[in-house]
Amino acid sequence: MISPRIEKLINDQFNMELFSSNLYLSMTSWFLSQDLDGFANFFRIQAQEEMMHAMKQFDYLHNVDGKINMMAVGAPEQTFNSIVDCFEKTLAHEQKVTASISNILHSALEDKDYATHTFFQWFINEQVEEEATMKTMLKKVKLIGENSSSLYLLNAELLQRTFQAEEGA
Ligand code: FEO
């Protein structure tokens, strides 16, 4: 049986994943408004991955006889100053997610909840990948700056990205 403390932490994490999905959909919309369909595609897939993360946690909580508490999800930002701004905000957000998952792992060990500790190992590994991806993307868009032909090429490259269920599962 899951402890009330861990149950609350997982519910908070579930809410954070839903917020992440909304944030990346908001960025998808912003990129579409800039006619950058490749970047929009990149963030649309990020949003799908976040929903998968949320659903994994939703299922886990039920599997351990916990209760999902559906809470209001905060509204994400709607407008962004630049492409660099989007990636800076994404990286900062993912760092917050990493800290939150680290706290779940720490608390699970304190409570001797080894099932939750094992379950969230996947997420902490995923965070390493997500932070690395966003750091690389941030470097690329900073390098590109105002160079429209490089931007065109990166946009075309990002249009090729497809959603892989195992990436976000
Ligand atoms: Fe599900 Fe990007 O953290």
PDB file of N, CA and C and ligand atoms in Angstrom, residues 13 17 20 24 46 49-50 53 57 93-94 97 101 123 126-127 130, ligand 1:
ATOM      1  N   GLN A  13       3.246  15.069  -9.423  1.00  0.00           N
ATOM      2  CA  GLN A  13       4.060  14.813 -10.618  1.00  0.00           C
ATOM      3  C   GLN A  13       3.169  14.614 -11.849  1.00  0.00           C
ATOM      4  N   GLU A  17       3.225  16.720 -15.317  1.00  0.00           N
ATOM      5  CA  GLU A  17       3.363  16.152 -16.667  1.00  0.00           C
ATOM      6  C   GLU A  17       2.246  16.700 -17.570  1.00  0.00           C
ATOM      7  N   SER A  20       3.227  20.088 -18.461  1.00  0.00           N
ATOM      8  CA  SER A  20       4.306  20.048 -19.466  1.00  0.00           C
ATOM      9  C   SER A  20       3.702  19.853 -20.850  1.00  0.00           C
ATOM     10  N   TYR A  24       4.010  22.549 -23.955  1.00  0.00           N
ATOM     11  CA  TYR A  24       4.603  22.247 -25.266  1.00  0.00           C
ATOM     12  C   TYR A  24       3.567  22.380 -26.394  1.00  0.00           C
ATOM     13  N   GLN A  46       6.785  16.526 -28.355  1.00  0.00           N
ATOM     14  CA  GLN A  46       7.117  16.679 -26.926  1.00  0.00           C
ATOM     15  C   GLN A  46       5.841  16.606 -26.087  1.00  0.00           C
ATOM     16  N   GLU A  49       4.647  13.104 -25.787  1.00  0.00           N
ATOM     17  CA  GLU A  49       5.483  12.342 -24.849  1.00  0.00           C
ATOM     18  C   GLU A  49       5.095  12.640 -23.402  1.00  0.00           C
ATOM     19  N   GLU A  50       4.830  13.924 -23.131  1.00  0.00           N
ATOM     20  CA  GLU A  50       4.459  14.301 -21.757  1.00  0.00           C
ATOM     21  C   GLU A  50       3.134  13.658 -21.347  1.00  0.00           C
ATOM     22  N   HIS A  53       3.908  10.236 -20.365  1.00  0.00           N
ATOM     23  CA  HIS A  53       4.490  10.194 -19.014  1.00  0.00           C
ATOM     24  C   HIS A  53       3.369  10.250 -17.971  1.00  0.00           C
ATOM     25  N   GLN A  57       2.158   7.313 -15.098  1.00  0.00           N
ATOM     26  CA  GLN A  57       2.013   7.556 -13.660  1.00  0.00           C
ATOM     27  C   GLN A  57       0.574   7.290 -13.196  1.00  0.00           C
ATOM     28  N   HIS A  93      12.236  24.417 -17.553  1.00  0.00           N
ATOM     29  CA  HIS A  93      11.103  23.613 -17.090  1.00  0.00           C
ATOM     30  C   HIS A  93      11.527  22.163 -16.862  1.00  0.00           C
ATOM     31  N   GLU A  94      12.280  21.618 -17.789  1.00  0.00           N
ATOM     32  CA  GLU A  94      12.717  20.223 -17.630  1.00  0.00           C
ATOM     33  C   GLU A  94      13.624  20.061 -16.401  1.00  0.00           C
ATOM     34  N   VAL A  97      11.364  19.655 -13.580  1.00  0.00           N
ATOM     35  CA  VAL A  97      10.790  18.300 -13.584  1.00  0.00           C
ATOM     36  C   VAL A  97      11.806  17.309 -13.007  1.00  0.00           C
ATOM     37  N   ILE A 101      11.259  14.828  -9.789  1.00  0.00           N
ATOM     38  CA  ILE A 101      11.390  13.368  -9.827  1.00  0.00           C
ATOM     39  C   ILE A 101      12.478  12.912  -8.844  1.00  0.00           C
ATOM     40  N   PHE A 123      11.962   7.386 -15.275  1.00  0.00           N
ATOM     41  CA  PHE A 123      11.736   8.812 -15.489  1.00  0.00           C
ATOM     42  C   PHE A 123      13.010   9.635 -15.290  1.00  0.00           C
ATOM     43  N   GLU A 126      14.990   9.268 -18.326  1.00  0.00           N
ATOM     44  CA  GLU A 126      14.335  10.048 -19.382  1.00  0.00           C
ATOM     45  C   GLU A 126      14.699  11.537 -19.252  1.00  0.00           C
ATOM     46  N   GLN A 127      14.784  12.015 -17.997  1.00  0.00           N
ATOM     47  CA  GLN A 127      15.124  13.427 -17.788  1.00  0.00           C
ATOM     48  C   GLN A 127      16.538  13.735 -18.277  1.00  0.00           C
ATOM     49  N   GLU A 130      16.126  14.149 -21.916  1.00  0.00           N
ATOM     50  CA  GLU A 130      15.376  15.357 -22.291  1.00  0.00           C
ATOM     51  C   GLU A 130      16.214  16.612 -22.081  1.00  0.00           C
TER      52      GLU A 130
HETATM   53 FE1  FEO B   1       7.835  14.296 -18.525  1.00  0.00          FE
HETATM   54 FE2  FEO B   1       9.642  16.321 -19.923  1.00  0.00          FE
HETATM   55  O1  FEO B   1       9.150  15.496 -18.361  1.00  0.00           O
END
